[in-house]
Every structure is written in C-alpha cells, then in structure tokens.
Tab-separated table of C-alpha atoms in Angstrom:
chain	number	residue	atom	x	y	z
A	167	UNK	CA	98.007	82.837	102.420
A	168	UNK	CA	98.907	86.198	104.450
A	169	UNK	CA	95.577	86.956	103.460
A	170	UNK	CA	93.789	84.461	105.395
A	171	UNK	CA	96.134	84.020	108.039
A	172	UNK	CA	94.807	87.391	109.907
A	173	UNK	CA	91.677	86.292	109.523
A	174	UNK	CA	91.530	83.060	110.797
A	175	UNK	CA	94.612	84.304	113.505
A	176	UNK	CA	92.287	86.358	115.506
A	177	UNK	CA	89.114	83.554	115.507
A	178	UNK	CA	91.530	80.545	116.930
A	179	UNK	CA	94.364	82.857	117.941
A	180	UNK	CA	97.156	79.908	116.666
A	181	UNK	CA	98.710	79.336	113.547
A	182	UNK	CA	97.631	75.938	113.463
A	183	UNK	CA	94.271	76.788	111.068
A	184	UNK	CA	96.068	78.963	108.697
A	185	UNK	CA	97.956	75.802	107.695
A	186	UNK	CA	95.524	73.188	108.031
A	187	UNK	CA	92.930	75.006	105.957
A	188	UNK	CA	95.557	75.361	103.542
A	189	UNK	CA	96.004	71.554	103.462
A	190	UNK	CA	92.129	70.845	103.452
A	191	UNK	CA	91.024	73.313	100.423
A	192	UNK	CA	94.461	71.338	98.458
A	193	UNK	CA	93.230	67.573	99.181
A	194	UNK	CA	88.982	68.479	98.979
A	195	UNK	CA	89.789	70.414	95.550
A	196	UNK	CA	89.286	73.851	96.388
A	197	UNK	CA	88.095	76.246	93.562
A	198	UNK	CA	91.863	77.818	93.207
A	199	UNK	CA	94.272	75.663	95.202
A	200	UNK	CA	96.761	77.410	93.690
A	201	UNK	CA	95.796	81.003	95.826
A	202	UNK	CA	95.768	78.857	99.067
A	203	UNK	CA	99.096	76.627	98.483
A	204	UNK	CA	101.127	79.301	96.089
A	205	UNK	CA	102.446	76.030	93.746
C-alpha cells in the first residue's frame, strides 16, 4: 500500500486515491487484492 501511496500522492497530492483505489481493485476483483488490502 506504501508502495502506491507515493505514487499516486504526488499525481492528486491527497490521500484520498491511495484509499479509494484500494477499495476499487478489492470490490472490481483485482488480480492480487490481497497486495492492495494486506487481508
């Protein structure tokens, strides 16, 4: 999650997409879930 957060930090400069992308990839299925939501 740390991982992305940098990345998408300096594109929207707010926490708010680090999280929300975590919730999309969980409820669209992403390929590992598990890397984006740690559970």
């Amino acid at each position: 999650m740390r991982g992305l957060c940098p990345l998408k930090l300096p594109q929207q400069g707010t926490r708010s997409p680090a999280p929300a992308i975590s919730l999309e990839s969980k409820q669209m299925g992403f390929q590992r879930p598990q890397a984006f939501g740690g559970e």
